[in-house]
Amino acid sequence: MAGQISETDQIKQFKEFLGTYNKITENCFLDCVKDFTSREVRPEEMTCSDHCLQKYLKMTQRISMRFQEYHIQQNEALAAKAGLLGQPR
């Protein structure tokens, strides 16, 4: 069973995904859809929503990369500190 995600964790991840999806959808909708006089999505609205989603995805990727970099730096600092503390004077 090593490497498998439990059903509870899968449900939790799916709920988090749905929450994120709903938040993005609402934000992009509120920012991009201005005209409710037609059933059709206007090209400007489609372009705006595409850019909105792309911007969110790029921002999320960048935050993830910075988070990883930060943790690498923290681990290196801890390793260096542990190395200094472990050496006799």
PDB file of N, CA and C in Angstrom:
ATOM      1  N   MET A   1       0.810  -1.195   0.000  1.00  0.00           N
ATOM      2  CA  MET A   1       0.000   0.000   0.000  1.00  0.00           C
ATOM      3  C   MET A   1       0.856   1.263   0.000  1.00  0.00           C
ATOM      4  N   ALA A   2       2.178   1.093   0.072  1.00  0.00           N
ATOM      5  CA  ALA A   2       3.080   2.242   0.036  1.00  0.00           C
ATOM      6  C   ALA A   2       2.937   2.958  -1.303  1.00  0.00           C
ATOM      7  N   GLY A   3       2.888   4.299  -1.253  1.00  0.00           N
ATOM      8  CA  GLY A   3       2.775   5.068  -2.481  1.00  0.00           C
ATOM      9  C   GLY A   3       1.342   5.348  -2.897  1.00  0.00           C
ATOM     10  N   GLN A   4       0.382   4.714  -2.247  1.00  0.00           N
ATOM     11  CA  GLN A   4      -1.013   4.946  -2.596  1.00  0.00           C
ATOM     12  C   GLN A   4      -1.596   6.000  -1.659  1.00  0.00           C
ATOM     13  N   ILE A   5      -2.514   6.771  -2.200  1.00  0.00           N
ATOM     14  CA  ILE A   5      -3.175   7.806  -1.416  1.00  0.00           C
ATOM     15  C   ILE A   5      -4.477   7.225  -0.872  1.00  0.00           C
ATOM     16  N   SER A   6      -4.706   7.442   0.413  1.00  0.00           N
ATOM     17  CA  SER A   6      -5.922   6.904   1.023  1.00  0.00           C
ATOM     18  C   SER A   6      -7.151   7.604   0.440  1.00  0.00           C
ATOM     19  N   GLU A   7      -8.273   6.950   0.588  1.00  0.00           N
ATOM     20  CA  GLU A   7      -9.521   7.513   0.063  1.00  0.00           C
ATOM     21  C   GLU A   7      -9.833   8.844   0.736  1.00  0.00           C
ATOM     22  N   THR A   8      -9.561   8.945   2.023  1.00  0.00           N
ATOM     23  CA  THR A   8      -9.801  10.194   2.749  1.00  0.00           C
ATOM     24  C   THR A   8      -8.945  11.315   2.185  1.00  0.00           C
ATOM     25  N   ASP A   9      -7.668  11.018   1.909  1.00  0.00           N
ATOM     26  CA  ASP A   9      -6.780  12.027   1.333  1.00  0.00           C
ATOM     27  C   ASP A   9      -7.203  12.404  -0.082  1.00  0.00           C
ATOM     28  N   GLN A  10      -7.688  11.420  -0.846  1.00  0.00           N
ATOM     29  CA  GLN A  10      -8.166  11.704  -2.199  1.00  0.00           C
ATOM     30  C   GLN A  10      -9.366  12.640  -2.149  1.00  0.00           C
ATOM     31  N   ILE A  11     -10.270  12.404  -1.224  1.00  0.00           N
ATOM     32  CA  ILE A  11     -11.452  13.258  -1.077  1.00  0.00           C
ATOM     33  C   ILE A  11     -11.028  14.661  -0.666  1.00  0.00           C
ATOM     34  N   LYS A  12     -10.083  14.742   0.266  1.00  0.00           N
ATOM     35  CA  LYS A  12      -9.578  16.045   0.706  1.00  0.00           C
ATOM     36  C   LYS A  12      -8.948  16.804  -0.456  1.00  0.00           C
ATOM     37  N   GLN A  13      -8.114  16.132  -1.244  1.00  0.00           N
ATOM     38  CA  GLN A  13      -7.475  16.776  -2.394  1.00  0.00           C
ATOM     39  C   GLN A  13      -8.508  17.235  -3.409  1.00  0.00           C
ATOM     40  N   PHE A  14      -9.533  16.404  -3.648  1.00  0.00           N
ATOM     41  CA  PHE A  14     -10.570  16.775  -4.612  1.00  0.00           C
ATOM     42  C   PHE A  14     -11.360  17.981  -4.115  1.00  0.00           C
ATOM     43  N   LYS A  15     -11.662  18.036  -2.828  1.00  0.00           N
ATOM     44  CA  LYS A  15     -12.369  19.192  -2.265  1.00  0.00           C
ATOM     45  C   LYS A  15     -11.530  20.455  -2.404  1.00  0.00           C
ATOM     46  N   GLU A  16     -10.215  20.339  -2.155  1.00  0.00           N
ATOM     47  CA  GLU A  16      -9.325  21.491  -2.322  1.00  0.00           C
ATOM     48  C   GLU A  16      -9.296  21.943  -3.779  1.00  0.00           C
ATOM     49  N   PHE A  17      -9.240  20.973  -4.703  1.00  0.00           N
ATOM     50  CA  PHE A  17      -9.264  21.301  -6.129  1.00  0.00           C
ATOM     51  C   PHE A  17     -10.553  22.038  -6.484  1.00  0.00           C
ATOM     52  N   LEU A  18     -11.690  21.523  -6.019  1.00  0.00           N
ATOM     53  CA  LEU A  18     -12.968  22.166  -6.327  1.00  0.00           C
ATOM     54  C   LEU A  18     -13.045  23.577  -5.743  1.00  0.00           C
ATOM     55  N   GLY A  19     -12.531  23.756  -4.543  1.00  0.00           N
ATOM     56  CA  GLY A  19     -12.515  25.082  -3.943  1.00  0.00           C
ATOM     57  C   GLY A  19     -11.682  26.054  -4.764  1.00  0.00           C
ATOM     58  N   THR A  20     -10.518  25.601  -5.208  1.00  0.00           N
ATOM     59  CA  THR A  20      -9.648  26.440  -6.043  1.00  0.00           C
ATOM     60  C   THR A  20     -10.320  26.741  -7.375  1.00  0.00           C
ATOM     61  N   TYR A  21     -10.889  25.717  -7.991  1.00  0.00           N
ATOM     62  CA  TYR A  21     -11.573  25.890  -9.276  1.00  0.00           C
ATOM     63  C   TYR A  21     -12.713  26.904  -9.136  1.00  0.00           C
ATOM     64  N   ASN A  22     -13.508  26.770  -8.084  1.00  0.00           N
ATOM     65  CA  ASN A  22     -14.631  27.694  -7.883  1.00  0.00           C
ATOM     66  C   ASN A  22     -14.146  29.122  -7.662  1.00  0.00           C
ATOM     67  N   LYS A  23     -13.049  29.277  -6.917  1.00  0.00           N
ATOM     68  CA  LYS A  23     -12.503  30.607  -6.657  1.00  0.00           C
ATOM     69  C   LYS A  23     -12.008  31.253  -7.951  1.00  0.00           C
ATOM     70  N   ILE A  24     -11.267  30.494  -8.755  1.00  0.00           N
ATOM     71  CA  ILE A  24     -10.764  31.021 -10.034  1.00  0.00           C
ATOM     72  C   ILE A  24     -11.929  31.384 -10.946  1.00  0.00           C
ATOM     73  N   THR A  25     -12.892  30.484 -11.043  1.00  0.00           N
ATOM     74  CA  THR A  25     -14.046  30.721 -11.904  1.00  0.00           C
ATOM     75  C   THR A  25     -14.785  31.986 -11.503  1.00  0.00           C
ATOM     76  N   GLU A  26     -15.015  32.144 -10.205  1.00  0.00           N
ATOM     77  CA  GLU A  26     -15.735  33.327  -9.728  1.00  0.00           C
ATOM     78  C   GLU A  26     -14.941  34.600  -9.989  1.00  0.00           C
ATOM     79  N   ASN A  27     -13.644  34.574  -9.670  1.00  0.00           N
ATOM     80  CA  ASN A  27     -12.822  35.775  -9.873  1.00  0.00           C
ATOM     81  C   ASN A  27     -12.756  36.170 -11.346  1.00  0.00           C
ATOM     82  N   CYS A  28     -12.505  35.205 -12.214  1.00  0.00           N
ATOM     83  CA  CYS A  28     -12.401  35.509 -13.643  1.00  0.00           C
ATOM     84  C   CYS A  28     -13.761  35.942 -14.205  1.00  0.00           C
ATOM     85  N   PHE A  29     -14.830  35.319 -13.748  1.00  0.00           N
ATOM     86  CA  PHE A  29     -16.166  35.699 -14.203  1.00  0.00           C
ATOM     87  C   PHE A  29     -16.464  37.144 -13.813  1.00  0.00           C
ATOM     88  N   LEU A  30     -16.214  37.483 -12.558  1.00  0.00           N
ATOM     89  CA  LEU A  30     -16.497  38.842 -12.093  1.00  0.00           C
ATOM     90  C   LEU A  30     -15.633  39.879 -12.802  1.00  0.00           C
ATOM     91  N   ASP A  31     -14.389  39.508 -13.127  1.00  0.00           N
ATOM     92  CA  ASP A  31     -13.500  40.444 -13.805  1.00  0.00           C
ATOM     93  C   ASP A  31     -13.813  40.585 -15.294  1.00  0.00           C
ATOM     94  N   CYS A  32     -14.302  39.532 -15.918  1.00  0.00           N
ATOM     95  CA  CYS A  32     -14.375  39.497 -17.385  1.00  0.00           C
ATOM     96  C   CYS A  32     -15.775  39.632 -17.974  1.00  0.00           C
ATOM     97  N   VAL A  33     -16.782  39.147 -17.303  1.00  0.00           N
ATOM     98  CA  VAL A  33     -18.130  39.149 -17.886  1.00  0.00           C
ATOM     99  C   VAL A  33     -18.865  40.394 -17.424  1.00  0.00           C
ATOM    100  N   LYS A  34     -19.183  41.257 -18.396  1.00  0.00           N
ATOM    101  CA  LYS A  34     -19.818  42.542 -18.089  1.00  0.00           C
ATOM    102  C   LYS A  34     -21.178  42.700 -18.766  1.00  0.00           C
ATOM    103  N   ASP A  35     -21.430  41.931 -19.799  1.00  0.00           N
ATOM    104  CA  ASP A  35     -22.639  42.110 -20.594  1.00  0.00           C
ATOM    105  C   ASP A  35     -23.533  40.877 -20.457  1.00  0.00           C
ATOM    106  N   PHE A  36     -24.713  41.072 -19.874  1.00  0.00           N
ATOM    107  CA  PHE A  36     -25.653  39.970 -19.687  1.00  0.00           C
ATOM    108  C   PHE A  36     -26.860  40.078 -20.621  1.00  0.00           C
ATOM    109  N   THR A  37     -26.696  40.843 -21.709  1.00  0.00           N
ATOM    110  CA  THR A  37     -27.815  41.029 -22.627  1.00  0.00           C
ATOM    111  C   THR A  37     -27.858  39.960 -23.708  1.00  0.00           C
ATOM    112  N   SER A  38     -26.868  39.081 -23.739  1.00  0.00           N
ATOM    113  CA  SER A  38     -26.797  38.049 -24.763  1.00  0.00           C
ATOM    114  C   SER A  38     -26.431  36.720 -24.123  1.00  0.00           C
ATOM    115  N   ARG A  39     -26.882  35.640 -24.741  1.00  0.00           N
ATOM    116  CA  ARG A  39     -26.529  34.308 -24.251  1.00  0.00           C
ATOM    117  C   ARG A  39     -25.133  33.902 -24.717  1.00  0.00           C
ATOM    118  N   GLU A  40     -24.630  34.568 -25.723  1.00  0.00           N
ATOM    119  CA  GLU A  40     -23.336  34.242 -26.303  1.00  0.00           C
ATOM    120  C   GLU A  40     -22.216  34.896 -25.496  1.00  0.00           C
ATOM    121  N   VAL A  41     -21.094  34.199 -25.418  1.00  0.00           N
ATOM    122  CA  VAL A  41     -19.905  34.769 -24.789  1.00  0.00           C
ATOM    123  C   VAL A  41     -19.195  35.608 -25.838  1.00  0.00           C
ATOM    124  N   ARG A  42     -18.979  36.876 -25.514  1.00  0.00           N
ATOM    125  CA  ARG A  42     -18.318  37.780 -26.456  1.00  0.00           C
ATOM    126  C   ARG A  42     -16.837  37.439 -26.548  1.00  0.00           C
ATOM    127  N   PRO A  43     -16.222  37.706 -27.691  1.00  0.00           N
ATOM    128  CA  PRO A  43     -14.788  37.417 -27.854  1.00  0.00           C
ATOM    129  C   PRO A  43     -13.916  38.105 -26.798  1.00  0.00           C
ATOM    130  N   GLU A  44     -14.281  39.326 -26.417  1.00  0.00           N
ATOM    131  CA  GLU A  44     -13.510  40.049 -25.404  1.00  0.00           C
ATOM    132  C   GLU A  44     -13.575  39.322 -24.060  1.00  0.00           C
ATOM    133  N   GLU A  45     -14.750  38.803 -23.759  1.00  0.00           N
ATOM    134  CA  GLU A  45     -14.916  38.070 -22.503  1.00  0.00           C
ATOM    135  C   GLU A  45     -14.107  36.768 -22.522  1.00  0.00           C
ATOM    136  N   MET A  46     -14.095  36.100 -23.655  1.00  0.00           N
ATOM    137  CA  MET A  46     -13.341  34.856 -23.784  1.00  0.00           C
ATOM    138  C   MET A  46     -11.838  35.127 -23.643  1.00  0.00           C
ATOM    139  N   THR A  47     -11.357  36.170 -24.303  1.00  0.00           N
ATOM    140  CA  THR A  47      -9.947  36.530 -24.217  1.00  0.00           C
ATOM    141  C   THR A  47      -9.580  36.899 -22.781  1.00  0.00           C
ATOM    142  N   CYS A  48     -10.421  37.687 -22.153  1.00  0.00           N
ATOM    143  CA  CYS A  48     -10.181  38.102 -20.775  1.00  0.00           C
ATOM    144  C   CYS A  48     -10.114  36.889 -19.847  1.00  0.00           C
ATOM    145  N   SER A  49     -11.053  35.968 -19.997  1.00  0.00           N
ATOM    146  CA  SER A  49     -11.067  34.792 -19.118  1.00  0.00           C
ATOM    147  C   SER A  49      -9.852  33.899 -19.379  1.00  0.00           C
ATOM    148  N   ASP A  50      -9.432  33.784 -20.644  1.00  0.00           N
ATOM    149  CA  ASP A  50      -8.216  33.014 -20.955  1.00  0.00           C
ATOM    150  C   ASP A  50      -6.992  33.634 -20.275  1.00  0.00           C
ATOM    151  N   HIS A  51      -6.869  34.952 -20.385  1.00  0.00           N
ATOM    152  CA  HIS A  51      -5.737  35.637 -19.765  1.00  0.00           C
ATOM    153  C   HIS A  51      -5.791  35.530 -18.242  1.00  0.00           C
ATOM    154  N   CYS A  52      -6.983  35.614 -17.705  1.00  0.00           N
ATOM    155  CA  CYS A  52      -7.165  35.505 -16.261  1.00  0.00           C
ATOM    156  C   CYS A  52      -6.668  34.141 -15.765  1.00  0.00           C
ATOM    157  N   LEU A  53      -7.077  33.094 -16.429  1.00  0.00           N
ATOM    158  CA  LEU A  53      -6.667  31.749 -16.031  1.00  0.00           C
ATOM    159  C   LEU A  53      -5.163  31.556 -16.223  1.00  0.00           C
ATOM    160  N   GLN A  54      -4.629  32.011 -17.342  1.00  0.00           N
ATOM    161  CA  GLN A  54      -3.188  31.884 -17.593  1.00  0.00           C
ATOM    162  C   GLN A  54      -2.383  32.618 -16.524  1.00  0.00           C
ATOM    163  N   LYS A  55      -2.847  33.799 -16.161  1.00  0.00           N
ATOM    164  CA  LYS A  55      -2.154  34.578 -15.140  1.00  0.00           C
ATOM    165  C   LYS A  55      -2.177  33.842 -13.801  1.00  0.00           C
ATOM    166  N   TYR A  56      -3.314  33.282 -13.448  1.00  0.00           N
ATOM    167  CA  TYR A  56      -3.417  32.533 -12.199  1.00  0.00           C
ATOM    168  C   TYR A  56      -2.476  31.334 -12.200  1.00  0.00           C
ATOM    169  N   LEU A  57      -2.456  30.586 -13.303  1.00  0.00           N
ATOM    170  CA  LEU A  57      -1.600  29.404 -13.380  1.00  0.00           C
ATOM    171  C   LEU A  57      -0.123  29.772 -13.294  1.00  0.00           C
ATOM    172  N   LYS A  58       0.278  30.840 -13.978  1.00  0.00           N
ATOM    173  CA  LYS A  58       1.672  31.286 -13.928  1.00  0.00           C
ATOM    174  C   LYS A  58       2.034  31.758 -12.524  1.00  0.00           C
ATOM    175  N   MET A  59       1.119  32.473 -11.881  1.00  0.00           N
ATOM    176  CA  MET A  59       1.358  32.946 -10.524  1.00  0.00           C
ATOM    177  C   MET A  59       1.503  31.767  -9.569  1.00  0.00           C
ATOM    178  N   THR A  60       0.650  30.780  -9.690  1.00  0.00           N
ATOM    179  CA  THR A  60       0.707  29.605  -8.835  1.00  0.00           C
ATOM    180  C   THR A  60       2.022  28.849  -9.045  1.00  0.00           C
ATOM    181  N   GLN A  61       2.437  28.713 -10.290  1.00  0.00           N
ATOM    182  CA  GLN A  61       3.704  28.040 -10.594  1.00  0.00           C
ATOM    183  C   GLN A  61       4.877  28.813 -10.000  1.00  0.00           C
ATOM    184  N   ARG A  62       4.857  30.117 -10.122  1.00  0.00           N
ATOM    185  CA  ARG A  62       5.954  30.932  -9.588  1.00  0.00           C
ATOM    186  C   ARG A  62       6.017  30.854  -8.069  1.00  0.00           C
ATOM    187  N   ILE A  63       4.870  30.913  -7.424  1.00  0.00           N
ATOM    188  CA  ILE A  63       4.838  30.794  -5.964  1.00  0.00           C
ATOM    189  C   ILE A  63       5.377  29.440  -5.531  1.00  0.00           C
ATOM    190  N   SER A  64       4.991  28.395  -6.237  1.00  0.00           N
ATOM    191  CA  SER A  64       5.476  27.053  -5.922  1.00  0.00           C
ATOM    192  C   SER A  64       6.994  26.968  -6.063  1.00  0.00           C
ATOM    193  N   MET A  65       7.533  27.546  -7.122  1.00  0.00           N
ATOM    194  CA  MET A  65       8.985  27.535  -7.330  1.00  0.00           C
ATOM    195  C   MET A  65       9.697  28.298  -6.220  1.00  0.00           C
ATOM    196  N   ARG A  66       9.179  29.467  -5.850  1.00  0.00           N
ATOM    197  CA  ARG A  66       9.791  30.268  -4.782  1.00  0.00           C
ATOM    198  C   ARG A  66       9.713  29.533  -3.448  1.00  0.00           C
ATOM    199  N   PHE A  67       8.612  28.858  -3.218  1.00  0.00           N
ATOM    200  CA  PHE A  67       8.442  28.086  -1.993  1.00  0.00           C
ATOM    201  C   PHE A  67       9.487  26.976  -1.918  1.00  0.00           C
ATOM    202  N   GLN A  68       9.702  26.286  -3.028  1.00  0.00           N
ATOM    203  CA  GLN A  68      10.715  25.232  -3.075  1.00  0.00           C
ATOM    204  C   GLN A  68      12.115  25.814  -2.851  1.00  0.00           C
ATOM    205  N   GLU A  69      12.409  26.941  -3.490  1.00  0.00           N
ATOM    206  CA  GLU A  69      13.709  27.588  -3.317  1.00  0.00           C
ATOM    207  C   GLU A  69      13.931  27.982  -1.864  1.00  0.00           C
ATOM    208  N   TYR A  70      12.904  28.514  -1.238  1.00  0.00           N
ATOM    209  CA  TYR A  70      12.996  28.917   0.157  1.00  0.00           C
ATOM    210  C   TYR A  70      13.317  27.716   1.040  1.00  0.00           C
ATOM    211  N   HIS A  71      12.620  26.606   0.816  1.00  0.00           N
ATOM    212  CA  HIS A  71      12.862  25.414   1.629  1.00  0.00           C
ATOM    213  C   HIS A  71      14.253  24.829   1.389  1.00  0.00           C
ATOM    214  N   ILE A  72      14.732  24.894   0.187  1.00  0.00           N
ATOM    215  CA  ILE A  72      16.098  24.436  -0.095  1.00  0.00           C
ATOM    216  C   ILE A  72      17.097  25.293   0.673  1.00  0.00           C
ATOM    217  N   GLN A  73      16.903  26.608   0.638  1.00  0.00           N
ATOM    218  CA  GLN A  73      17.792  27.502   1.365  1.00  0.00           C
ATOM    219  C   GLN A  73      17.729  27.250   2.869  1.00  0.00           C
ATOM    220  N   GLN A  74      16.527  27.039   3.382  1.00  0.00           N
ATOM    221  CA  GLN A  74      16.368  26.766   4.810  1.00  0.00           C
ATOM    222  C   GLN A  74      17.077  25.461   5.193  1.00  0.00           C
ATOM    223  N   ASN A  75      16.910  24.442   4.370  1.00  0.00           N
ATOM    224  CA  ASN A  75      17.560  23.161   4.649  1.00  0.00           C
ATOM    225  C   ASN A  75      19.076  23.276   4.572  1.00  0.00           C
ATOM    226  N   GLU A  76      19.585  24.031   3.606  1.00  0.00           N
ATOM    227  CA  GLU A  76      21.028  24.241   3.498  1.00  0.00           C
ATOM    228  C   GLU A  76      21.551  25.007   4.707  1.00  0.00           C
ATOM    229  N   ALA A  77      20.809  26.006   5.154  1.00  0.00           N
ATOM    230  CA  ALA A  77      21.219  26.775   6.330  1.00  0.00           C
ATOM    231  C   ALA A  77      21.227  25.892   7.574  1.00  0.00           C
ATOM    232  N   LEU A  78      20.215  25.054   7.711  1.00  0.00           N
ATOM    233  CA  LEU A  78      20.169  24.139   8.857  1.00  0.00           C
ATOM    234  C   LEU A  78      21.310  23.130   8.804  1.00  0.00           C
ATOM    235  N   ALA A  79      21.604  22.633   7.608  1.00  0.00           N
ATOM    236  CA  ALA A  79      22.695  21.669   7.453  1.00  0.00           C
ATOM    237  C   ALA A  79      24.033  22.333   7.778  1.00  0.00           C
ATOM    238  N   ALA A  80      24.216  23.557   7.324  1.00  0.00           N
ATOM    239  CA  ALA A  80      25.458  24.284   7.611  1.00  0.00           C
ATOM    240  C   ALA A  80      25.576  24.550   9.106  1.00  0.00           C
ATOM    241  N   LYS A  81      24.480  24.941   9.713  1.00  0.00           N
ATOM    242  CA  LYS A  81      24.485  25.211  11.155  1.00  0.00           C
ATOM    243  C   LYS A  81      24.775  23.936  11.930  1.00  0.00           C
ATOM    244  N   ALA A  82      24.173  22.839  11.527  1.00  0.00           N
ATOM    245  CA  ALA A  82      24.406  21.551  12.189  1.00  0.00           C
ATOM    246  C   ALA A  82      25.857  21.127  12.009  1.00  0.00           C
ATOM    247  N   GLY A  83      26.422  21.382  10.852  1.00  0.00           N
ATOM    248  CA  GLY A  83      27.822  21.062  10.605  1.00  0.00           C
ATOM    249  C   GLY A  83      28.742  21.883  11.492  1.00  0.00           C
ATOM    250  N   LEU A  84      28.425  23.151  11.680  1.00  0.00           N
ATOM    251  CA  LEU A  84      29.240  24.006  12.538  1.00  0.00           C
ATOM    252  C   LEU A  84      29.103  23.633  13.996  1.00  0.00           C
ATOM    253  N   LEU A  85      27.892  23.271  14.394  1.00  0.00           N
ATOM    254  CA  LEU A  85      27.668  22.903  15.782  1.00  0.00           C
ATOM    255  C   LEU A  85      28.307  21.564  16.114  1.00  0.00           C
ATOM    256  N   GLY A  86      28.422  20.688  15.128  1.00  0.00           N
ATOM    257  CA  GLY A  86      28.971  19.346  15.353  1.00  0.00           C
ATOM    258  C   GLY A  86      30.489  19.319  15.398  1.00  0.00           C
ATOM    259  N   GLN A  87      31.161  20.404  14.993  1.00  0.00           N
ATOM    260  CA  GLN A  87      32.625  20.422  14.955  1.00  0.00           C
ATOM    261  C   GLN A  87      33.182  20.903  16.285  1.00  0.00           C
ATOM    262  N   PRO A  88      34.239  20.238  16.779  1.00  0.00           N
ATOM    263  CA  PRO A  88      34.867  20.717  18.027  1.00  0.00           C
ATOM    264  C   PRO A  88      35.651  21.998  17.762  1.00  0.00           C
ATOM    265  N   ARG A  89      35.782  22.815  18.771  1.00  0.00           N
ATOM    266  CA  ARG A  89      36.511  24.099  18.640  1.00  0.00           C
ATOM    267  C   ARG A  89      37.925  23.973  19.056  1.00  0.00           C
TER     268      ARG A  89
END
